[in-house]
Amino acid sequence: MKKTFFLLAAATALAGIAVPASAQGMDKVKACFIYVGPVGDFGWSYQHDQGRQYVVEQLGDKIETAYLESVPEGADAERAIERFARSGCNIIFTTSFGYMDQTNKVAKDFPDVKFEHATGYKREHPNVATYDSRFYEGRYVLGQIAAKMSKVGTAGYIGSFPIPEVIQGINSFMLGAQSIDPDFKVKVIWSNTWFDPGKEADAAKALLDQGADILTQHTDSTAPMQVAAERGALAFGQASNMYNFGKETQLTAIVDEWGPYYLERISAVLDGTWEQSATWGGMADGHVVMADYTNMPDDVKAMAEETEASITSGEFHPFTGPITKQDGSEWLAEGEVADDGALSGMNFYVKGIDDQLQQ
Amino acid sequence: MDMTQAIILTIMTAATPLLLAAIGELVVERSGVLNLGVEGMMVMGAVTAFAVAQLTGSAGLGAIAGLLAGMVFSVLFGFLTLTLVANQVATGLALTILGLGLSGMIGESFIGLPGLKLATIEIPLLSDIPFFGRLLFDQDPIFYTSIVAVVGVNWFLFKSRAGLRLRAIGDSHSSAHALGVKVVRARYLAVMFGGACAGLAGAHLSIVYTPQWVENMTAGRGWIALALVVFASWRPSRALAGAYLFGAVSIGQLHAQALGLGISSQFLSALPYLATIAVLVIISLNRRMTLINTPASLGKSFVPER
C-alpha cells in the first residue's frame, strides 16, 4: 500500500492536480478473521462469523473474506495471524483474548496491515486497534433476574478463564443480584476452556448438584442450557440466543452483535480512514443485545426492561458505588462510577462471591 | 436421588465415551496397529448419530448409525495402512484431521438444533437394589454396551483362541504369518472393531452426554482414550479403572471448585492429567510387566514375505 501511495503521489505531482481524500482508499478489501472455536459452536465464534457474513452481505463484491477457526491461543495463533498477514489480508480481526501478544507481535512486522484484537488492551503499534463489548451491562440485568427468580437464592456461574473480562461479568452479575437480594450467593466453577460441551455440561451438573437453581455461563457452548433444561432449572444464554435449547429454561440471553462494528471498521479501510482506536461498545451502541425475556412473571420482565433502558440511556452504570471488594476494603465510594481503565484490568471480586481468585 | 448418586452418575456419563473408545483402540493396538485417528472416528460417529437421530426421529437408530460411521471411517484407515501399507502414525493423524473437517461440513445444517436423547433402559428387579440399583441398572444402552465390551474383550483376548491369535499377531506379525495366521484380515477386523467403538463413543457425546451437534464436540476425548490404552497397559480391566479414575478426578475437581475451597482452578483442571501421569509412573516401575503387555509389533507395517 505504501508503494501504491508513493506512485499515486508521484502521478499527482506530475499531473499537478489535488489528490481527493479517497485516493488512499481501495476498491476491494480483504478482511480476515481468526476464531478461537469452531464457527459452529453456536456461541462466541459463531457470533463473530455472523458478523463477518453481515459485512459480506453489506459490501458485496467490494469485500473478500477468509477465516481460520479453532486456532489455539498461544504460539499457533502467531503463525495463523502471520499467514493471514502474508496472504494479502488488509485487515485482520483476532477474536480472542489469548491472541493479544501474538497480534501485537505480528503487527510490528506488517505495518501496512490493520489489526483488530477483540477483548484485549494492548495496542503497541499504530496499526493495532482493540474492540470489545460491555457484556457486563447485560450481566447486571441477568443478576437482577436471577435474584428475583431463584428459589434458593443461589446461582451457578461457569467461568472460562480468570481474566478481567470474565471477572467483570461475575462482579456485575453479583452486583445486579445484590441490588435485589443482598444475601444472594454465586457459586463459580472455572472450566479452564472456552469450548468443551462435555466439560461445560459436567460443570453445570456440579453446580446444580450443589444447590444452585439458576445457571449462567461465560463459556461458548449450549451444553449448560441443556443440562438446566433437563434438570428443570433456569439458565441464561450466552453470546447467542439459545432459546431453542431450553424453551422453558432460558430467561434471556446476552447476544453479541459484531456485524455493525465490523462493517464500520472494514469500510474505514476501504475509505482509507482507518485509525487506531479502542472501542468498547455496549447496549447503547447496539453491540450488546438482550434476547427476549421469557419464562418469568411480568413484574420481573418489567424490572429487567427498565434496567436495560436505564443502562442503554447512560443513566445508570452497573459499577456505581458504594462497592466493596471481597476482602472488605472499599473500591468505589457512594455515587462514584468505575472508569474503563479500572474495569479492563479488573482482577478482584466484589463482596459476597463464594470463590477465591488466585493472584 | 441424593448428591452422592448424582455425582457418581455424572462420573459415569463422563467416563463412558472414554472407556468405549479406549476399549476399541485397545483391541486395535493388541493386533499391532496404532490408529491415532480415534478423535476423527469419534467425531464422525457423533455427527452421524446426531444427523440420523434428527432425520429419523429415533435416537436408537442414531446410535447404530454412529457406530457404523466410525466403522466405515476405520475401513479407510485399514485400506491405507494394511492394504497400501502407508505409515500408521501419519495416516491416523490424517484421519483425525479429515474427521474433524468432514464432520463440520456434514453437521453445518444441524448447528443450533436441540437433539434427541437416547432413552434409558430400566432393568427390572436389579434397578430396585438400594443406592446402586438406579445407578447401574437404569442407564442408556451405550453405557451397558461399554461394560459388556470390557467383559467381552477381556474374555476374547485372554480366553479365546481367536484372541490368542490376535495377540500373537500384535507381538510378531511375521511369526504369526509364518504359522499361517491371516494377519491382514485379522487386523482389518480389529481396526473395524476399534472404529465401531469410537463411533459409538462419539454417538454417546451427541445423543446422551450433551444432545446437540457442535463442531469439534469431542474436544480431545479421542486423545485421552488413546492415552488410556497405554495407561491400561493394554488390559481391558485397567482401561475400565483408568476411564473411571479420569472421570472421577475431572468431576471431583468441578465440585471442589463449586464448594469454594480456594484451590487454584488451573491446578484442579490439571488434576486428571496429573493423576494419569502418577499412575503411569507407578505402573512402569515394574518394567518387565510393562513389556509383557506391550504389543511388540505396535505401529510396524506388515508386508507379507513371498
PDB file of N, CA, C and O in Angstrom, chain A residues 8 32 39 53 69 86 108 111 128 147 154 159 180 186-187 189 197 206 220 237 246 249 263 313:
ATOM      1  N   LEU A   8       0.984   6.945  -6.529  1.00  0.00           N
ATOM      2  CA  LEU A   8      -0.125   7.888  -6.674  1.00  0.00           C
ATOM      3  C   LEU A   8       0.361   9.306  -6.466  1.00  0.00           C
ATOM      4  O   LEU A   8       0.061  10.217  -7.246  1.00  0.00           O
ATOM      5  N   CYS A  32      -9.819 -10.589   7.163  1.00  0.00           N
ATOM      6  CA  CYS A  32      -9.587 -11.949   7.628  1.00  0.00           C
ATOM      7  C   CYS A  32      -9.895 -12.060   9.111  1.00  0.00           C
ATOM      8  O   CYS A  32      -9.705 -11.120   9.866  1.00  0.00           O
ATOM      9  N   VAL A  39     -16.691 -22.299  13.992  1.00  0.00           N
ATOM     10  CA  VAL A  39     -17.793 -21.372  13.694  1.00  0.00           C
ATOM     11  C   VAL A  39     -19.130 -21.982  14.069  1.00  0.00           C
ATOM     12  O   VAL A  39     -20.110 -21.289  14.223  1.00  0.00           O
ATOM     13  N   GLN A  53     -20.353 -12.483   8.068  1.00  0.00           N
ATOM     14  CA  GLN A  53     -21.322 -12.675   6.990  1.00  0.00           C
ATOM     15  C   GLN A  53     -22.157 -11.425   6.750  1.00  0.00           C
ATOM     16  O   GLN A  53     -22.516 -11.116   5.617  1.00  0.00           O
ATOM     17  N   GLU A  69     -10.641 -21.165  11.864  1.00  0.00           N
ATOM     18  CA  GLU A  69     -11.374 -21.452  13.090  1.00  0.00           C
ATOM     19  C   GLU A  69     -10.566 -22.377  13.990  1.00  0.00           C
ATOM     20  O   GLU A  69      -9.586 -22.976  13.570  1.00  0.00           O
ATOM     21  N   ARG A  86       0.609 -12.308   5.531  1.00  0.00           N
ATOM     22  CA  ARG A  86       1.372 -12.536   4.301  1.00  0.00           C
ATOM     23  C   ARG A  86       0.481 -12.766   3.094  1.00  0.00           C
ATOM     24  O   ARG A  86       0.866 -12.509   1.977  1.00  0.00           O
ATOM     25  N   LYS A 108       3.793  -5.656  14.300  1.00  0.00           N
ATOM     26  CA  LYS A 108       5.048  -4.928  14.203  1.00  0.00           C
ATOM     27  C   LYS A 108       5.709  -5.155  12.854  1.00  0.00           C
ATOM     28  O   LYS A 108       6.273  -4.243  12.255  1.00  0.00           O
ATOM     29  N   PRO A 111       3.401  -3.364   9.019  1.00  0.00           N
ATOM     30  CA  PRO A 111       2.809  -2.053   9.346  1.00  0.00           C
ATOM     31  C   PRO A 111       1.679  -1.643   8.404  1.00  0.00           C
ATOM     32  O   PRO A 111       0.875  -0.782   8.750  1.00  0.00           O
ATOM     33  N   VAL A 128      -2.600  -1.351  15.335  1.00  0.00           N
ATOM     34  CA  VAL A 128      -3.388  -2.271  16.158  1.00  0.00           C
ATOM     35  C   VAL A 128      -4.505  -1.504  16.863  1.00  0.00           C
ATOM     36  O   VAL A 128      -4.250  -0.518  17.546  1.00  0.00           O
ATOM     37  N   ALA A 147     -31.764 -13.032  40.929  1.00  0.00           N
ATOM     38  CA  ALA A 147     -32.150 -12.834  42.319  1.00  0.00           C
ATOM     39  C   ALA A 147     -33.666 -12.889  42.486  1.00  0.00           C
ATOM     40  O   ALA A 147     -34.181 -13.345  43.504  1.00  0.00           O
ATOM     41  N   THR A 154     -29.362 -18.918  45.168  1.00  0.00           N
ATOM     42  CA  THR A 154     -28.006 -19.247  44.749  1.00  0.00           C
ATOM     43  C   THR A 154     -27.971 -19.482  43.241  1.00  0.00           C
ATOM     44  O   THR A 154     -28.785 -20.225  42.703  1.00  0.00           O
ATOM     45  N   GLY A 159     -17.348 -20.145  34.624  1.00  0.00           N
ATOM     46  CA  GLY A 159     -16.376 -19.223  34.041  1.00  0.00           C
ATOM     47  C   GLY A 159     -15.437 -19.980  33.127  1.00  0.00           C
ATOM     48  O   GLY A 159     -15.332 -21.202  33.208  1.00  0.00           O
ATOM     49  N   ILE A 180     -31.123  -6.677  44.436  1.00  0.00           N
ATOM     50  CA  ILE A 180     -32.447  -7.224  44.730  1.00  0.00           C
ATOM     51  C   ILE A 180     -32.432  -7.968  46.054  1.00  0.00           C
ATOM     52  O   ILE A 180     -33.299  -7.809  46.893  1.00  0.00           O
ATOM     53  N   VAL A 186     -23.382 -16.626  44.765  1.00  0.00           N
ATOM     54  CA  VAL A 186     -22.964 -17.074  43.437  1.00  0.00           C
ATOM     55  C   VAL A 186     -21.853 -18.103  43.617  1.00  0.00           C
ATOM     56  O   VAL A 186     -20.856 -17.827  44.282  1.00  0.00           O
ATOM     57  N   LYS A 187     -22.065 -19.284  43.066  1.00  0.00           N
ATOM     58  CA  LYS A 187     -21.016 -20.314  43.080  1.00  0.00           C
ATOM     59  C   LYS A 187     -20.324 -20.298  41.726  1.00  0.00           C
ATOM     60  O   LYS A 187     -20.982 -20.276  40.688  1.00  0.00           O
ATOM     61  N   ILE A 189     -17.529 -21.968  38.988  1.00  0.00           N
ATOM     62  CA  ILE A 189     -16.630 -23.048  38.553  1.00  0.00           C
ATOM     63  C   ILE A 189     -15.871 -22.552  37.331  1.00  0.00           C
ATOM     64  O   ILE A 189     -16.478 -22.069  36.379  1.00  0.00           O
ATOM     65  N   PRO A 197     -18.137 -28.871  25.233  1.00  0.00           N
ATOM     66  CA  PRO A 197     -19.515 -29.102  25.654  1.00  0.00           C
ATOM     67  C   PRO A 197     -19.621 -30.081  26.822  1.00  0.00           C
ATOM     68  O   PRO A 197     -20.355 -29.837  27.777  1.00  0.00           O
ATOM     69  N   ALA A 206     -22.506 -30.145  38.283  1.00  0.00           N
ATOM     70  CA  ALA A 206     -21.905 -29.985  39.605  1.00  0.00           C
ATOM     71  C   ALA A 206     -22.538 -28.801  40.338  1.00  0.00           C
ATOM     72  O   ALA A 206     -22.854 -28.887  41.531  1.00  0.00           O
ATOM     73  N   ASP A 220     -18.621 -21.149  25.762  1.00  0.00           N
ATOM     74  CA  ASP A 220     -19.252 -20.906  24.473  1.00  0.00           C
ATOM     75  C   ASP A 220     -20.295 -21.905  23.980  1.00  0.00           C
ATOM     76  O   ASP A 220     -20.874 -21.699  22.928  1.00  0.00           O
ATOM     77  N   GLY A 237     -28.785 -17.619  28.310  1.00  0.00           N
ATOM     78  CA  GLY A 237     -27.996 -17.949  27.128  1.00  0.00           C
ATOM     79  C   GLY A 237     -26.764 -17.067  27.050  1.00  0.00           C
ATOM     80  O   GLY A 237     -26.720 -15.975  27.621  1.00  0.00           O
ATOM     81  N   GLY A 246     -33.615 -24.505  25.320  1.00  0.00           N
ATOM     82  CA  GLY A 246     -34.293 -24.513  26.607  1.00  0.00           C
ATOM     83  C   GLY A 246     -35.501 -23.594  26.554  1.00  0.00           C
ATOM     84  O   GLY A 246     -35.491 -22.500  27.109  1.00  0.00           O
ATOM     85  N   THR A 249     -36.562 -22.849  29.801  1.00  0.00           N
ATOM     86  CA  THR A 249     -35.405 -22.677  30.673  1.00  0.00           C
ATOM     87  C   THR A 249     -34.753 -21.315  30.525  1.00  0.00           C
ATOM     88  O   THR A 249     -34.405 -20.664  31.501  1.00  0.00           O
ATOM     89  N   LEU A 263     -18.549  -3.847  10.012  1.00  0.00           N
ATOM     90  CA  LEU A 263     -18.867  -3.064   8.823  1.00  0.00           C
ATOM     91  C   LEU A 263     -18.190  -1.695   8.879  1.00  0.00           C
ATOM     92  O   LEU A 263     -17.553  -1.250   7.924  1.00  0.00           O
ATOM     93  N   SER A 313     -29.583   4.181  28.125  1.00  0.00           N
ATOM     94  CA  SER A 313     -29.623   5.639  28.049  1.00  0.00           C
ATOM     95  C   SER A 313     -28.407   6.279  28.723  1.00  0.00           C
ATOM     96  O   SER A 313     -28.207   7.489  28.626  1.00  0.00           O
TER      97      SER A 313
END
